């Protein structure tokens, strides 16, 4: 095919304007009319012959000059609209947190979000209460719908003062006091209707129940079933609908010295469709991690604790970054060395030996973990970290490599001369609004367990452990259940819900030291009425709700003083009996001067050495404190404190001074004091952790909690600084008057203690009562302006730390805090 390379000037007419060249199928060009191709290649070259061309070109340039901007603008608008439509389509098809935030940002440019105002006007309402005679509770409360009425019911683990083994029954009580107990009545679990508090069922066990988990279904019906465990080797599953036994772990007829189970449901491991059970078991031999089949209780696997150490806290299951499951557990106790370990869950299920189990020691210290684990993301990396207490230390362990993220041992301004102990686990809440949960902690302050003088409650920043309260909250030394938290809309509006006990005395008195009389048992010490013993006051138990917007200690939801009548309406209330006070008037009542007393040997002392009778006259003689015509109206466990004796720390020891001159005028003060010493002999306790539940009304949140009272230990005594000086002065006087060997010094000291301390006539009692409450908590704001909404509790499904019954984990839901629900 020929190619036409050029045109003569005459061939190009002035009338040709739209004619263009196109390339043919090879190397030449053809006109578009010949080829039928519409795409132009280039405009034709022209030789202009007419001056009219300049006029034509000028007119076309004029139109282009004014039309081009409009064309460019239309193109830009089209590009922008297309981009927005594409972005909108992409967000709807592929949502993600980042795109979600971008969408919120674009929405905020078109609308103003309402401002969430912190709520400070709280109201409470008691919805119902239920009482049970001679029961107490230490297990965290569990909420689960058992009767399918769309209202969660309450499951309570309880104990009594009776215990039972096969062939062994306690002497402190019998099962006849409860009609449904039959032969076993050491403890158990009971279920209450969530609407009205009526008893649904009660199941009895041999001993105390410490753990309850009702989060799984084991018998293929429509109701979740309860796993209960505790002291005395108690471990069984109970039908949640009827309260009847599904299966029970059988035990030996001879009880171990220590036999405690802490059990919880985990996911199905053997493929039978039922949840398995992970538990820590401690006997008098060693500790074990055990996995049982949830369906029938058969053993799946176990792992012995390293070095045969005991396990006294519940293990926790964590998801690692590679998606596998690991178990975190602790060894040791608060008064012995301990460590924290991590081991793959599959190693326990396969019963691998220690060397092949992949167990890893996370931490080791001079004292064990004192209050279990709490799991929460404290570093902002999206993975749960471990929060643990040991001794006085509060630590956060980074789950990335289990290094210490931060560690604090005390609050700001703590007395460095006193020993501190964290006895209950911390509570978590978004207190200051920085998207890292903060922690409420309670330190017990004193010489050693259980001799604590007072407690200090404070809030530690989740970032670094710094104290957020201006001053810690001071309470009595009585240990209560750990707290929970209430999540609210808006940043920094969450509330801590926590217990405090108070003797209602000035802080200077609370900080005064004391000690227990020699020979007091641990059980008596932990069950002593210290408010009555130290200050002649009644212990008050209180439940507070605190956030950063209200004055500490916060909104009082409950007080044992207010609800005393309710908690004592179903039982016999013991009262304080006669108390024999120290002989204060040496010239009256038949008593003798201090240097004219007789020795009274305890029956367990050895026979006196040969020749001791010859020097008997040289020994000091002690009165046996038989005071006649005295008014025995003082209660048990009463210490007169500073009013008891006039000794001060500045006074020198009594050296030959006559006691009647020192103690002159004491009878009048004792008579005035006696009128204050009468009262009921009860000790309020809150050992079961509270829980949140869906409100019965349309707003707010409901709180379910349990309290119980018990009779204080009989005849336990404490020695205050004043009474200790009294004993010391009498010892000094006896040493001056006589030469004493070690044996006689001990006898003189015991007799001096009887002279300086009150004597009690009360007997041990198993009286008590358990009361379960359901309260509604609401909040409202006044004088709201346009665009403002009042902060309200989040729905129960969005609460971060609503209970402590099973997996103790702080659920992070930051987005829910930012919008009004």
GROMACS .gro file of C-alpha atoms in nm, residues 362-800:
model
  439
  362UNK     CA    1   0.755  -1.524   8.592
  363UNK     CA    2   0.842  -1.380   8.931
  364UNK     CA    3   0.981  -1.486   9.267
  365UNK     CA    4   0.982  -1.302   9.598
  366UNK     CA    5   1.018  -1.333   9.975
  367UNK     CA    6   0.639  -1.348  10.016
  368UNK     CA    7   0.373  -1.521   9.814
  369UNK     CA    8   0.078  -1.371   9.630
  370UNK     CA    9  -0.162  -1.240   9.893
  371UNK     CA   10  -0.482  -1.185   9.698
  372UNK     CA   11  -0.509  -1.358   9.362
  373UNK     CA   12  -0.468  -1.218   9.011
  374UNK     CA   13  -0.647  -0.948   8.815
  375UNK     CA   14  -0.605  -0.940   8.437
  376UNK     CA   15  -0.629  -0.619   8.233
  377UNK     CA   16  -0.453  -0.435   7.951
  378UNK     CA   17  -0.234  -0.190   8.141
  379UNK     CA   18   0.013  -0.108   7.861
  380UNK     CA   19  -0.225  -0.028   7.575
  381UNK     CA   20  -0.093  -0.300   7.344
  382UNK     CA   21  -0.425  -0.486   7.325
  383UNK     CA   22  -0.308  -0.782   7.536
  384UNK     CA   23  -0.396  -0.858   7.897
  385UNK     CA   24  -0.132  -0.790   8.160
  386UNK     CA   25  -0.117  -0.941   8.508
  387UNK     CA   26  -0.186  -0.737   8.822
  388UNK     CA   27  -0.071  -0.900   9.143
  389UNK     CA   28  -0.017  -0.812   9.510
  390UNK     CA   29   0.250  -0.957   9.735
  391UNK     CA   30   0.313  -0.831  10.085
  392UNK     CA   31   0.283  -0.454  10.064
  393UNK     CA   32   0.364  -0.443   9.691
  394UNK     CA   33   0.128  -0.377   9.402
  395UNK     CA   34   0.279  -0.486   9.069
  396UNK     CA   35   0.187  -0.486   8.702
  397UNK     CA   36   0.357  -0.754   8.490
  398UNK     CA   37   0.375  -0.688   8.116
  399UNK     CA   38   0.237  -0.990   7.933
  400UNK     CA   39   0.482  -0.936   7.646
  401UNK     CA   40   0.772  -1.080   7.844
  402UNK     CA   41   0.637  -1.072   8.203
  403UNK     CA   42   0.874  -0.799   8.308
  404UNK     CA   43   0.764  -0.560   8.584
  405UNK     CA   44   0.583  -0.267   8.420
  406UNK     CA   45   0.567  -0.081   8.752
  407UNK     CA   46   0.580  -0.167   9.120
  408UNK     CA   47   0.477   0.036   9.424
  409UNK     CA   48   0.511  -0.069   9.786
  410UNK     CA   49   0.313   0.201   9.966
  411UNK     CA   50   0.101   0.509   9.926
  412UNK     CA   51   0.234   0.863   9.947
  413UNK     CA   52   0.305   0.967  10.304
  414UNK     CA   53   0.290   0.614  10.451
  415UNK     CA   54   0.446   0.561  10.792
  416UNK     CA   55   0.783   0.404  10.717
  417UNK     CA   56   0.806   0.263  11.071
  418UNK     CA   57   0.497   0.044  11.028
  419UNK     CA   58   0.457  -0.277  10.830
  420UNK     CA   59   0.207  -0.274  10.544
  421UNK     CA   60   0.012  -0.563  10.396
  422UNK     CA   61  -0.231  -0.584  10.103
  423UNK     CA   62  -0.477  -0.854  10.204
  424UNK     CA   63  -0.746  -0.815   9.936
  425UNK     CA   64  -0.714  -0.774   9.561
  426UNK     CA   65  -0.729  -0.433   9.391
  427UNK     CA   66  -1.034  -0.302   9.206
  428UNK     CA   67  -1.009  -0.147   8.857
  429UNK     CA   68  -1.193   0.145   8.698
  430UNK     CA   69  -1.136   0.431   8.453
  431UNK     CA   70  -1.106   0.677   8.739
  432UNK     CA   71  -0.911   0.964   8.580
  433UNK     CA   72  -1.021   0.913   8.219
  434UNK     CA   73  -0.685   0.839   8.052
  435UNK     CA   74  -0.793   0.505   7.898
  436UNK     CA   75  -0.568   0.309   8.134
  437UNK     CA   76  -0.759   0.149   8.424
  438UNK     CA   77  -0.670   0.274   8.771
  439UNK     CA   78  -0.661   0.064   9.086
  440UNK     CA   79  -0.819   0.101   9.429
  441UNK     CA   80  -0.597  -0.059   9.693
  442UNK     CA   81  -0.627  -0.115  10.069
  443UNK     CA   82  -0.318  -0.147  10.290
  444UNK     CA   83  -0.343  -0.290  10.640
  445UNK     CA   84  -0.101  -0.118  10.879
  446UNK     CA   85   0.038  -0.278  11.195
  447UNK     CA   86   0.306  -0.496  11.344
  448UNK     CA   87   0.226  -0.824  11.166
  449UNK     CA   88  -0.068  -1.043  11.069
  450UNK     CA   89  -0.324  -1.026  11.221
  451UNK     CA   90  -0.223  -0.742  11.456
  452UNK     CA   91  -0.317  -0.446  11.238
  453UNK     CA   92  -0.393  -0.105  11.386
  454UNK     CA   93  -0.582   0.054  11.095
  455UNK     CA   94  -0.622   0.044  10.715
  456UNK     CA   95  -0.557   0.294  10.438
  457UNK     CA   96  -0.753   0.288  10.111
  458UNK     CA   97  -0.617   0.481   9.812
  459UNK     CA   98  -0.628   0.496   9.432
  460UNK     CA   99  -0.318   0.414   9.227
  461UNK     CA  100  -0.278   0.550   8.875
  462UNK     CA  101  -0.274   0.278   8.612
  463UNK     CA  102   0.013   0.452   8.434
  464UNK     CA  103   0.273   0.440   8.709
  465UNK     CA  104   0.112   0.360   9.046
  466UNK     CA  105   0.112   0.719   9.168
  467UNK     CA  106  -0.151   0.811   9.427
  468UNK     CA  107  -0.454   0.992   9.282
  469UNK     CA  108  -0.635   1.078   9.607
  470UNK     CA  109  -0.512   1.374   9.808
  471UNK     CA  110  -0.522   1.166  10.126
  472UNK     CA  111  -0.583   0.793  10.184
  473UNK     CA  112  -0.910   0.690  10.349
  474UNK     CA  113  -0.856   0.558  10.701
  475UNK     CA  114  -1.060   0.270  10.835
  476UNK     CA  115  -1.041   0.000  11.097
  477UNK     CA  116  -0.811  -0.297  11.063
  478UNK     CA  117  -1.092  -0.543  10.986
  479UNK     CA  118  -1.048  -0.710  10.646
  480UNK     CA  119  -1.342  -0.702  10.405
  481UNK     CA  120  -1.418  -0.833  10.059
  482UNK     CA  121  -1.247  -0.674   9.758
  483UNK     CA  122  -1.442  -0.420   9.557
  484UNK     CA  123  -1.578  -0.393   9.203
  485UNK     CA  124  -1.648  -0.093   8.979
  486UNK     CA  125  -1.937   0.069   8.791
  487UNK     CA  126  -1.870   0.187   8.435
  488UNK     CA  127  -2.036   0.514   8.329
  489UNK     CA  128  -2.070   0.699   8.001
  490UNK     CA  129  -1.808   0.966   7.948
  491UNK     CA  130  -1.438   0.966   8.022
  492UNK     CA  131  -1.330   0.950   8.385
  493UNK     CA  132  -1.677   0.894   8.531
  494UNK     CA  133  -1.637   0.533   8.650
  495UNK     CA  134  -1.697   0.455   9.017
  496UNK     CA  135  -1.523   0.224   9.262
  497UNK     CA  136  -1.763   0.023   9.478
  498UNK     CA  137  -1.574  -0.080   9.792
  499UNK     CA  138  -1.613  -0.177  10.158
  500UNK     CA  139  -1.479   0.006  10.461
  501UNK     CA  140  -1.500  -0.062  10.834
  502UNK     CA  141  -1.481   0.207  11.098
  503UNK     CA  142  -1.461   0.234  11.475
  504UNK     CA  143  -1.571   0.600  11.449
  505UNK     CA  144  -1.280   0.737  11.651
  506UNK     CA  145  -1.022   1.004  11.562
  507UNK     CA  146  -0.730   0.904  11.344
  508UNK     CA  147  -0.485   0.963  11.628
  509UNK     CA  148  -0.657   0.693  11.832
  510UNK     CA  149  -0.672   0.451  11.540
  511UNK     CA  150  -0.295   0.476  11.499
  512UNK     CA  151  -0.227   0.376  11.859
  513UNK     CA  152  -0.050   0.043  11.886
  514UNK     CA  153  -0.174  -0.262  12.075
  515UNK     CA  154  -0.089  -0.629  12.107
  516UNK     CA  155  -0.276  -0.946  12.190
  517UNK     CA  156  -0.226  -1.122  12.518
  518UNK     CA  157   0.027  -1.401  12.500
  519UNK     CA  158  -0.123  -1.735  12.412
  520UNK     CA  159  -0.406  -1.596  12.195
  521UNK     CA  160  -0.479  -1.821  11.898
  522UNK     CA  161  -0.484  -1.700  11.538
  523UNK     CA  162  -0.854  -1.781  11.520
  524UNK     CA  163  -0.929  -1.566  11.824
  525UNK     CA  164  -0.716  -1.282  11.691
  526UNK     CA  165  -0.888  -1.274  11.352
  527UNK     CA  166  -1.232  -1.289  11.514
  528UNK     CA  167  -1.174  -1.030  11.786
  529UNK     CA  168  -1.397  -0.725  11.818
  530UNK     CA  169  -1.113  -0.474  11.809
  531UNK     CA  170  -1.333  -0.165  11.813
  532UNK     CA  171  -1.485  -0.282  12.140
  533UNK     CA  172  -1.155  -0.402  12.281
  534UNK     CA  173  -0.955  -0.093  12.195
  535UNK     CA  174  -1.207   0.192  12.210
  536UNK     CA  175  -1.530   0.050  12.356
  537UNK     CA  176  -1.698   0.132  12.025
  538UNK     CA  177  -1.921  -0.063  11.788
  539UNK     CA  178  -1.776  -0.160  11.452
  540UNK     CA  179  -1.960  -0.004  11.156
  541UNK     CA  180  -1.947  -0.166  10.813
  542UNK     CA  181  -2.001   0.060  10.511
  543UNK     CA  182  -2.026   0.026  10.132
  544UNK     CA  183  -1.918   0.334   9.931
  545UNK     CA  184  -1.928   0.436   9.564
  546UNK     CA  185  -1.650   0.679   9.472
  547UNK     CA  186  -1.541   0.863   9.157
  548UNK     CA  187  -1.325   1.168   9.100
  549UNK     CA  188  -1.621   1.406   9.097
  550UNK     CA  189  -1.749   1.348   9.452
  551UNK     CA  190  -1.587   1.401   9.789
  552UNK     CA  191  -1.416   1.093   9.941
  553UNK     CA  192  -1.511   0.848  10.077
  554UNK     CA  193  -1.800   0.879   9.831
  555UNK     CA  194  -2.170   0.799   9.821
  556UNK     CA  195  -2.274   0.565  10.102
  557UNK     CA  196  -2.481   0.281   9.963
  558UNK     CA  197  -2.500   0.075  10.283
  559UNK     CA  198  -2.423   0.099  10.656
  560UNK     CA  199  -2.457  -0.178  10.912
  561UNK     CA  200  -2.572   0.082  11.162
  562UNK     CA  201  -2.871   0.178  10.945
  563UNK     CA  202  -2.979  -0.178  10.864
  564UNK     CA  203  -2.912  -0.330  11.205
  565UNK     CA  204  -3.275  -0.430  11.262
  566UNK     CA  205  -3.300  -0.611  10.930
  567UNK     CA  206  -2.984  -0.808  10.990
  568UNK     CA  207  -3.089  -0.922  11.338
  569UNK     CA  208  -3.454  -1.009  11.269
  570UNK     CA  209  -3.407  -1.381  11.214
  571UNK     CA  210  -3.174  -1.489  11.492
  572UNK     CA  211  -3.095  -1.471  11.860
  573UNK     CA  212  -2.866  -1.180  11.936
  574UNK     CA  213  -2.609  -1.249  12.210
  575UNK     CA  214  -2.518  -0.972  12.452
  576UNK     CA  215  -2.206  -0.898  12.649
  577UNK     CA  216  -2.198  -1.067  12.988
  578UNK     CA  217  -2.022  -0.974  13.308
  579UNK     CA  218  -1.671  -0.837  13.283
  580UNK     CA  219  -1.440  -0.826  13.581
  581UNK     CA  220  -1.237  -0.511  13.575
  582UNK     CA  221  -0.894  -0.464  13.730
  583UNK     CA  222  -0.895  -0.401  14.105
  584UNK     CA  223  -0.845  -0.027  14.118
  585UNK     CA  224  -0.927   0.059  14.482
  586UNK     CA  225  -0.665  -0.119  14.684
  587UNK     CA  226  -0.809  -0.009  15.018
  588UNK     CA  227  -1.163  -0.125  14.942
  589UNK     CA  228  -1.351  -0.439  14.848
  590UNK     CA  229  -1.128  -0.682  15.035
  591UNK     CA  230  -0.833  -0.649  14.794
  592UNK     CA  231  -0.477  -0.627  14.916
  593UNK     CA  232  -0.183  -0.402  14.832
  594UNK     CA  233   0.031  -0.504  14.537
  595UNK     CA  234   0.321  -0.627  14.751
  596UNK     CA  235   0.098  -0.864  14.949
  597UNK     CA  236  -0.019  -1.118  14.692
  598UNK     CA  237   0.005  -1.493  14.645
  599UNK     CA  238   0.137  -1.698  14.355
  600UNK     CA  239  -0.111  -1.911  14.163
  601UNK     CA  240   0.068  -2.167  13.946
  602UNK     CA  241  -0.087  -2.290  13.624
  603UNK     CA  242  -0.160  -2.662  13.639
  604UNK     CA  243   0.067  -2.735  13.340
  605UNK     CA  244   0.383  -2.597  13.506
  606UNK     CA  245   0.642  -2.848  13.632
  607UNK     CA  246   0.686  -2.927  13.997
  608UNK     CA  247   0.893  -2.669  14.187
  609UNK     CA  248   1.259  -2.756  14.236
  610UNK     CA  249   1.376  -2.906  14.561
  611UNK     CA  250   1.413  -2.644  14.827
  612UNK     CA  251   1.184  -2.393  14.662
  613UNK     CA  252   0.942  -2.400  14.954
  614UNK     CA  253   1.209  -2.266  15.184
  615UNK     CA  254   1.219  -1.935  14.998
  616UNK     CA  255   0.847  -1.904  14.932
  617UNK     CA  256   0.814  -1.610  15.167
  618UNK     CA  257   1.053  -1.414  14.951
  619UNK     CA  258   0.824  -1.435  14.649
  620UNK     CA  259   0.574  -1.154  14.588
  621UNK     CA  260   0.217  -1.236  14.675
  622UNK     CA  261  -0.056  -1.170  14.414
  623UNK     CA  262  -0.426  -1.124  14.461
  624UNK     CA  263  -0.658  -1.360  14.278
  625UNK     CA  264  -0.887  -1.071  14.182
  626UNK     CA  265  -1.203  -1.182  14.361
  627UNK     CA  266  -1.369  -0.844  14.398
  628UNK     CA  267  -1.687  -0.833  14.595
  629UNK     CA  268  -1.977  -0.592  14.565
  630UNK     CA  269  -1.867  -0.481  14.216
  631UNK     CA  270  -2.110  -0.394  13.941
  632UNK     CA  271  -2.053  -0.653  13.669
  633UNK     CA  272  -2.215  -0.466  13.384
  634UNK     CA  273  -1.916  -0.434  13.150
  635UNK     CA  274  -1.932  -0.613  12.814
  636UNK     CA  275  -1.682  -0.860  12.680
  637UNK     CA  276  -1.385  -0.739  12.483
  638UNK     CA  277  -1.394  -0.390  12.632
  639UNK     CA  278  -1.083  -0.189  12.689
  640UNK     CA  279  -1.115   0.140  12.871
  641UNK     CA  280  -0.827   0.288  12.677
  642UNK     CA  281  -0.676   0.605  12.810
  643UNK     CA  282  -0.940   0.626  13.084
  644UNK     CA  283  -0.845   0.291  13.234
  645UNK     CA  284  -0.532   0.398  13.419
  646UNK     CA  285  -0.353   0.726  13.484
  647UNK     CA  286  -0.011   0.602  13.381
  648UNK     CA  287   0.150   0.808  13.110
  649UNK     CA  288   0.451   0.721  12.903
  650UNK     CA  289   0.650   0.996  13.079
  651UNK     CA  290   0.597   0.864  13.429
  652UNK     CA  291   0.884   0.670  13.590
  653UNK     CA  292   0.834   0.309  13.705
  654UNK     CA  293   0.688   0.259  14.048
  655UNK     CA  294   0.976   0.187  14.284
  656UNK     CA  295   0.841   0.112  14.628
  657UNK     CA  296   0.548   0.348  14.576
  658UNK     CA  297   0.221   0.244  14.736
  659UNK     CA  298  -0.042   0.155  14.480
  660UNK     CA  299  -0.330   0.309  14.669
  661UNK     CA  300  -0.176   0.653  14.629
  662UNK     CA  301  -0.135   0.602  14.256
  663UNK     CA  302  -0.484   0.468  14.198
  664UNK     CA  303  -0.674   0.702  14.426
  665UNK     CA  304  -1.005   0.833  14.292
  666UNK     CA  305  -1.054   0.565  14.026
  667UNK     CA  306  -1.390   0.433  14.144
  668UNK     CA  307  -1.581   0.739  14.026
  669UNK     CA  308  -1.447   0.716  13.670
  670UNK     CA  309  -1.522   0.344  13.652
  671UNK     CA  310  -1.882   0.401  13.761
  672UNK     CA  311  -1.936   0.662  13.491
  673UNK     CA  312  -1.779   0.437  13.232
  674UNK     CA  313  -1.994   0.133  13.305
  675UNK     CA  314  -2.306   0.287  13.155
  676UNK     CA  315  -2.139   0.288  12.810
  677UNK     CA  316  -2.028  -0.075  12.815
  678UNK     CA  317  -2.358  -0.249  12.755
  679UNK     CA  318  -2.465  -0.362  12.409
  680UNK     CA  319  -2.515  -0.650  12.165
  681UNK     CA  320  -2.225  -0.883  12.107
  682UNK     CA  321  -2.217  -0.895  11.727
  683UNK     CA  322  -1.950  -0.833  11.466
  684UNK     CA  323  -2.059  -0.725  11.112
  685UNK     CA  324  -1.866  -0.872  10.821
  686UNK     CA  325  -1.861  -0.839  10.440
  687UNK     CA  326  -1.656  -1.130  10.305
  688UNK     CA  327  -1.848  -1.202   9.984
  689UNK     CA  328  -1.772  -0.978   9.686
  690UNK     CA  329  -2.068  -0.780   9.553
  691UNK     CA  330  -2.189  -0.793   9.192
  692UNK     CA  331  -2.376  -0.573   8.945
  693UNK     CA  332  -2.686  -0.674   8.754
  694UNK     CA  333  -2.934  -0.530   8.507
  695UNK     CA  334  -3.164  -0.276   8.677
  696UNK     CA  335  -3.520  -0.372   8.757
  697UNK     CA  336  -3.626  -0.028   8.635
  698UNK     CA  337  -3.550   0.156   8.314
  699UNK     CA  338  -3.234   0.336   8.428
  700UNK     CA  339  -2.941   0.308   8.664
  701UNK     CA  340  -2.775  -0.014   8.778
  702UNK     CA  341  -2.857  -0.267   9.050
  703UNK     CA  342  -2.607  -0.385   9.311
  704UNK     CA  343  -2.638  -0.722   9.487
  705UNK     CA  344  -2.428  -0.783   9.798
  706UNK     CA  345  -2.426  -0.992  10.115
  707UNK     CA  346  -2.329  -0.920  10.474
  708UNK     CA  347  -2.329  -1.136  10.782
  709UNK     CA  348  -2.266  -1.090  11.149
  710UNK     CA  349  -2.104  -1.334  11.385
  711UNK     CA  350  -2.025  -1.351  11.754
  712UNK     CA  351  -1.677  -1.225  11.840
  713UNK     CA  352  -1.426  -1.459  11.997
  714UNK     CA  353  -1.488  -1.501  12.368
  715UNK     CA  354  -1.238  -1.381  12.627
  716UNK     CA  355  -0.975  -1.265  12.377
  717UNK     CA  356  -0.785  -0.965  12.510
  718UNK     CA  357  -0.558  -0.696  12.375
  719UNK     CA  358  -0.297  -0.491  12.556
  720UNK     CA  359  -0.281  -0.122  12.477
  721UNK     CA  360   0.022   0.097  12.540
  722UNK     CA  361  -0.129   0.219  12.867
  723UNK     CA  362  -0.202  -0.130  12.994
  724UNK     CA  363   0.139  -0.250  12.885
  725UNK     CA  364   0.292   0.021  13.102
  726UNK     CA  365   0.071  -0.090  13.390
  727UNK     CA  366   0.208  -0.443  13.362
  728UNK     CA  367   0.564  -0.315  13.332
  729UNK     CA  368   0.533  -0.099  13.641
  730UNK     CA  369   0.401  -0.388  13.847
  731UNK     CA  370   0.681  -0.607  13.726
  732UNK     CA  371   0.935  -0.342  13.827
  733UNK     CA  372   0.783  -0.314  14.173
  734UNK     CA  373   0.794  -0.692  14.218
  735UNK     CA  374   1.157  -0.710  14.106
  736UNK     CA  375   1.259  -0.440  14.352
  737UNK     CA  376   1.088  -0.610  14.640
  738UNK     CA  377   1.207  -0.963  14.557
  739UNK     CA  378   1.466  -1.155  14.359
  740UNK     CA  379   1.289  -1.351  14.085
  741UNK     CA  380   1.414  -1.633  13.864
  742UNK     CA  381   1.290  -1.681  13.505
  743UNK     CA  382   1.003  -1.911  13.602
  744UNK     CA  383   0.872  -1.678  13.867
  745UNK     CA  384   0.908  -1.377  13.638
  746UNK     CA  385   0.670  -1.547  13.396
  747UNK     CA  386   0.423  -1.618  13.674
  748UNK     CA  387   0.445  -1.263  13.804
  749UNK     CA  388   0.389  -1.128  13.451
  750UNK     CA  389   0.079  -1.340  13.400
  751UNK     CA  390  -0.060  -1.230  13.734
  752UNK     CA  391   0.017  -0.866  13.659
  753UNK     CA  392  -0.170  -0.902  13.330
  754UNK     CA  393  -0.474  -1.029  13.517
  755UNK     CA  394  -0.447  -0.730  13.751
  756UNK     CA  395  -0.421  -0.472  13.469
  757UNK     CA  396  -0.656  -0.622  13.211
  758UNK     CA  397  -1.031  -0.683  13.223
  759UNK     CA  398  -1.151  -1.040  13.276
  760UNK     CA  399  -1.439  -1.179  13.071
  761UNK     CA  400  -1.703  -1.439  13.138
  762UNK     CA  401  -1.848  -1.488  12.789
  763UNK     CA  402  -1.868  -1.818  12.609
  764UNK     CA  403  -1.812  -1.896  12.244
  765UNK     CA  404  -2.132  -1.881  12.039
  766UNK     CA  405  -2.226  -1.987  11.688
  767UNK     CA  406  -2.500  -1.724  11.658
  768UNK     CA  407  -2.510  -1.520  11.338
  769UNK     CA  408  -2.713  -1.425  11.035
  770UNK     CA  409  -2.656  -1.384  10.661
  771UNK     CA  410  -2.843  -1.111  10.474
  772UNK     CA  411  -2.848  -1.069  10.096
  773UNK     CA  412  -2.950  -0.729   9.955
  774UNK     CA  413  -3.051  -0.595   9.617
  775UNK     CA  414  -3.017  -0.218   9.583
  776UNK     CA  415  -3.095   0.008   9.290
  777UNK     CA  416  -2.850   0.293   9.221
  778UNK     CA  417  -2.957   0.588   9.008
  779UNK     CA  418  -2.811   0.924   8.921
  780UNK     CA  419  -2.951   1.242   8.773
  781UNK     CA  420  -2.819   1.583   8.668
  782UNK     CA  421  -2.992   1.916   8.719
  783UNK     CA  422  -2.969   2.239   8.518
  784UNK     CA  423  -2.844   2.077   8.200
  785UNK     CA  424  -2.780   2.319   7.915
  786UNK     CA  425  -2.848   2.266   7.547
  787UNK     CA  426  -2.623   1.997   7.403
  788UNK     CA  427  -2.551   1.832   7.740
  789UNK     CA  428  -2.649   1.486   7.861
  790UNK     CA  429  -2.607   1.332   8.207
  791UNK     CA  430  -2.356   1.050   8.256
  792UNK     CA  431  -2.530   0.720   8.327
  793UNK     CA  432  -2.421   0.363   8.409
  794UNK     CA  433  -2.342   0.156   8.102
  795UNK     CA  434  -2.559  -0.149   8.024
  796UNK     CA  435  -2.459  -0.458   8.220
  797UNK     CA  436  -2.310  -0.614   7.906
  798UNK     CA  437  -2.067  -0.320   7.879
  799UNK     CA  438  -1.960  -0.310   8.245
  800UNK     CA  439  -1.584  -0.361   8.275
   0.00000   0.00000   0.00000
